[in-house]
XYZ file of N, CA and C in Angstrom:
324
model
N 13.078 23.778 17.136
C 12.405 22.989 16.192
C 11.852 21.388 16.928
N 11.286 21.163 16.472
C 10.883 19.749 17.283
C 11.647 18.387 16.695
N 11.801 17.416 17.532
C 11.939 16.330 16.767
C 11.384 15.032 16.987
N 10.585 14.097 15.571
C 10.308 13.523 15.382
C 10.155 11.969 17.048
N 9.517 11.566 17.289
C 8.903 10.580 18.174
C 10.127 9.519 17.645
N 10.939 8.677 17.218
C 10.598 7.676 17.059
C 11.878 6.884 17.507
N 12.410 6.114 17.551
C 13.404 5.052 17.834
C 14.396 4.782 16.380
N 14.972 4.388 15.646
C 16.345 4.067 15.354
C 15.848 2.782 15.151
N 15.320 2.015 14.065
C 15.769 0.862 13.703
C 16.319 0.065 14.173
N 17.355 0.215 13.787
C 17.692 -0.919 14.116
C 19.602 0.332 14.896
N 20.212 0.147 16.167
C 21.480 0.231 16.730
C 22.299 -0.912 16.864
N 24.063 -0.242 16.711
C 25.176 -0.997 17.662
C 25.376 -1.600 18.517
N 25.277 -2.134 19.044
C 26.156 -2.789 20.560
C 26.698 -3.254 19.905
N 28.365 -2.497 21.155
C 28.950 -3.412 21.400
C 30.083 -4.321 19.600
N 29.773 -3.667 18.530
C 29.974 -4.255 17.055
C 28.757 -5.323 16.743
N 26.947 -5.646 17.552
C 26.714 -6.002 16.902
C 25.748 -4.710 15.797
N 24.470 -5.517 14.975
C 23.763 -4.744 14.660
C 22.298 -4.741 15.408
N 21.369 -4.225 16.574
C 20.567 -4.689 16.911
C 19.493 -4.190 16.036
N 17.984 -5.409 15.840
C 17.012 -4.788 15.865
C 15.827 -4.053 16.588
N 15.697 -3.142 16.291
C 14.822 -1.871 17.738
C 13.247 -2.456 17.435
N 12.974 -3.362 16.329
C 11.739 -3.342 15.479
C 10.500 -4.276 17.051
N 9.632 -4.000 16.856
C 8.267 -4.615 17.564
C 6.898 -4.623 16.684
N 6.285 -5.186 17.306
C 4.925 -5.382 16.566
C 3.956 -4.931 17.603
N 3.804 -4.007 18.718
C 2.497 -2.497 19.399
C 2.367 -2.221 18.080
N 2.962 -1.487 17.232
C 2.168 -1.787 16.817
C 0.488 -1.912 16.312
N 1.036 -3.296 15.784
C 0.350 -3.847 14.417
C -0.978 -4.249 15.347
N -0.426 -4.547 17.386
C -1.255 -4.772 17.948
C -1.945 -4.162 18.426
N -1.695 -2.975 18.966
C -3.037 -1.677 18.393
C -3.616 -1.866 17.887
N -3.246 -1.269 16.351
C -4.468 -1.524 15.605
C -5.407 -2.909 15.598
N -5.220 -3.635 15.496
C -5.465 -4.974 15.433
C -7.187 -5.047 16.977
N -6.506 -4.256 17.874
C -7.006 -4.284 18.995
C -8.212 -3.221 18.629
N -8.092 -2.334 18.112
C -8.634 -1.180 17.278
C -10.130 -1.399 15.986
N -11.329 -2.129 16.642
C -12.570 -2.519 15.957
C -11.998 -1.346 14.520
N -12.628 0.524 13.988
C -12.096 1.147 13.540
C -11.359 0.482 12.388
N -9.944 -0.147 13.034
C -9.074 -0.283 12.129
C -8.875 -1.426 11.679
N -9.854 -2.772 12.014
C -10.453 -3.778 11.808
C -11.417 -3.838 10.320
N -12.280 -3.044 10.827
C -13.353 -3.047 9.888
C -13.133 -2.387 9.011
N -11.687 -1.394 8.488
C -12.178 -0.518 7.097
C -11.206 -1.649 7.026
N -9.949 -2.292 7.085
C -9.116 -3.446 7.017
C -9.977 -4.059 6.421
N -10.848 -4.896 6.808
C -11.584 -6.128 6.747
C -12.695 -5.492 4.910
N -13.210 -4.492 4.976
C -14.195 -3.575 3.588
C -12.915 -3.792 2.673
N -11.658 -3.351 2.670
C -11.146 -2.670 1.957
C -10.642 -4.437 1.263
N -10.715 -5.031 2.307
C -10.206 -6.613 1.208
C -11.847 -7.335 0.905
N -12.350 -6.736 1.014
C -14.102 -7.287 0.126
C -14.158 -6.138 -0.715
N -13.915 -5.334 -0.558
C -13.507 -4.235 -2.405
C -12.490 -5.127 -3.100
N -11.877 -5.361 -2.704
C -10.457 -6.083 -3.443
C -11.000 -7.320 -4.302
N -11.910 -7.953 -3.227
C -11.631 -8.757 -3.570
C -13.450 -9.564 -4.802
N -14.310 -8.311 -4.459
C -15.003 -7.920 -5.306
C -14.731 -7.263 -6.735
N -13.752 -6.101 -6.745
C -12.808 -5.892 -8.256
C -12.357 -7.062 -9.372
N -11.232 -7.965 -7.757
C -10.495 -9.030 -8.570
C -12.368 -10.116 -9.327
N -12.963 -10.807 -8.641
C -14.056 -11.033 -9.491
C -14.443 -10.197 -10.655
N -14.659 -9.352 -10.114
C -16.228 -8.143 -11.379
C -14.842 -8.766 -12.741
N -13.151 -8.215 -12.220
C -12.350 -8.036 -13.235
C -12.091 -9.797 -13.941
N -11.883 -11.199 -13.404
C -11.820 -11.923 -13.671
C -13.586 -12.667 -14.475
N -14.850 -12.680 -14.285
C -16.068 -12.507 -15.142
C -16.413 -11.878 -15.990
N -15.462 -10.632 -16.146
C -16.264 -10.225 -17.611
C -14.586 -9.917 -18.285
N -13.495 -10.225 -17.815
C -12.501 -10.471 -18.687
C -11.732 -11.524 -19.039
N -12.297 -12.061 -18.174
C -11.871 -13.740 -19.542
C -12.178 -14.198 -20.866
N -14.259 -14.005 -20.024
C -14.901 -14.075 -21.600
C -14.617 -13.030 -22.613
N -14.326 -11.986 -22.554
C -13.761 -11.072 -23.753
C -12.791 -12.072 -24.300
N -11.920 -11.724 -23.746
C -10.181 -11.942 -23.792
C -11.009 -13.796 -24.819
N -12.120 -14.828 -24.167
C -12.017 -15.856 -25.238
C -12.729 -15.950 -26.424
N -13.668 -14.344 -25.957
C -13.941 -14.207 -27.629
C -13.462 -13.727 -28.659
N -12.480 -12.708 -28.547
C -10.681 -12.252 -29.093
C -10.975 -13.391 -29.289
N -9.730 -14.327 -28.562
C -9.546 -15.583 -29.699
C -9.912 -16.384 -30.296
N -11.433 -16.228 -30.104
C -11.898 -17.159 -30.972
C -12.782 -16.806 -31.632
N -12.400 -15.438 -31.824
C -12.839 -14.584 -33.674
C -12.383 -14.888 -34.591
N -12.563 -14.168 -35.748
C -12.154 -14.389 -36.720
C -10.188 -12.909 -37.194
N -9.602 -13.253 -37.452
C -8.519 -12.513 -37.566
C -8.403 -11.314 -37.759
N -9.399 -10.452 -38.759
C -9.808 -9.431 -38.110
C -10.906 -8.564 -37.691
N -11.347 -9.282 -37.984
C -11.862 -9.058 -36.715
C -11.374 -9.274 -34.872
N -10.221 -10.007 -34.385
C -9.593 -10.002 -33.170
C -8.482 -8.282 -33.106
N -7.914 -8.561 -34.391
C -7.597 -7.190 -34.475
C -8.359 -6.040 -33.947
N -9.333 -5.680 -34.139
C -10.516 -4.843 -33.859
C -11.026 -4.882 -32.560
N -11.395 -6.159 -32.588
C -11.528 -6.328 -30.880
C -10.212 -5.771 -29.822
N -8.890 -6.190 -30.265
C -8.210 -5.407 -29.442
C -7.357 -4.318 -29.328
N -8.212 -3.671 -30.647
C -7.745 -2.586 -30.681
C -8.993 -1.487 -29.718
N -10.116 -2.587 -29.456
C -11.419 -1.186 -28.984
C -10.996 -1.402 -27.535
N -10.620 -2.545 -27.079
C -9.645 -3.031 -25.100
C -8.812 -2.175 -25.350
N -7.535 -1.587 -26.213
C -6.835 -1.258 -25.679
C -6.867 0.327 -25.614
N -8.039 0.805 -26.671
C -8.526 2.477 -26.958
C -8.659 3.036 -25.752
N -9.032 2.246 -24.725
C -9.790 3.547 -23.431
C -8.361 4.182 -22.612
N -6.966 3.459 -23.134
C -5.625 2.778 -22.090
C -4.630 4.298 -22.559
N -5.295 4.855 -23.756
C -4.360 5.512 -25.001
C -4.922 6.469 -24.403
N -6.191 6.871 -23.985
C -6.676 8.345 -23.876
C -5.073 9.008 -22.379
N -4.708 8.798 -21.653
C -4.208 9.234 -21.085
C -2.673 9.913 -21.989
N -2.503 9.073 -22.712
C -1.095 9.522 -23.508
C -1.394 10.644 -24.165
N -2.956 10.660 -24.576
C -3.035 11.370 -25.666
C -3.108 13.138 -24.441
N -3.987 12.495 -24.009
C -4.441 13.899 -23.010
C -2.408 14.486 -22.561
N -2.089 13.510 -21.859
C -1.015 14.839 -22.145
C -0.248 14.843 -22.965
N -0.076 14.111 -24.575
C 0.634 14.718 -25.669
C -0.359 16.258 -26.550
N -1.506 16.232 -25.627
C -1.865 17.869 -25.835
C -1.042 18.554 -25.126
N -1.395 18.235 -24.039
C -0.960 19.498 -23.055
C 0.711 19.985 -23.274
N 1.492 19.092 -24.261
C 2.588 18.960 -23.951
C 2.909 19.999 -25.567
N 1.597 19.808 -26.611
C 1.789 20.657 -27.611
C 1.372 22.202 -26.922
N 0.130 22.828 -26.588
C -0.057 23.201 -25.810
C 1.507 23.920 -24.814
N 2.114 24.030 -23.700
C 2.990 24.626 -23.451
C 4.319 24.370 -24.502
N 4.658 23.619 -25.461
C 5.738 23.776 -26.535
C 5.381 24.529 -27.694
N 4.599 24.692 -27.941
C 4.371 25.598 -28.946
C 4.518 27.181 -29.423
N 4.935 27.393 -30.004
C 5.337 28.442 -30.813
C 4.121 29.473 -29.593
N 5.410 30.054 -28.712
C 3.239 31.448 -28.729
C 2.526 30.461 -27.636
N 3.139 29.690 -26.719
C 2.402 28.790 -25.576
C 3.112 29.513 -24.767
N 2.639 28.491 -23.192
C 2.944 28.263 -21.723
C 4.520 28.952 -21.969
N 5.073 27.840 -22.258
C 6.381 28.359 -21.770
C 7.398 29.307 -22.148
N 7.300 30.100 -23.777
C 7.565 30.687 -24.328
C 6.930 32.075 -23.652
N 5.877 32.218 -22.856
C 5.269 34.025 -22.683
C 5.631 33.501 -21.311
N 5.946 32.790 -20.259
C 5.421 32.298 -19.498
C 4.670 32.982 -18.425
N 3.662 32.461 -18.941
C 2.485 32.730 -18.052
C 0.880 32.300 -19.254
């Protein structure tokens, strides 16, 4: 049986707790161009997604805030409705499993 190649992060030395961590792995990552490009690409995608969310979200929220009360409720419902999809899928899955003659009752 193999033993993983690691050292404990902390150890006791004469009653003192000693930290064994180093930044060698981070230095190795920063030295490899592949990892640096992947990290910078991830930051670029995250920044783009943030900017797009702000550009779409704030004008929509402003329009909803200025809408009349009846329209505001409908607009909020239209914004929230897509988030209910996963809930509905889960509910229907549970209904299929728990109904009489369902998957759990028959076992197949």
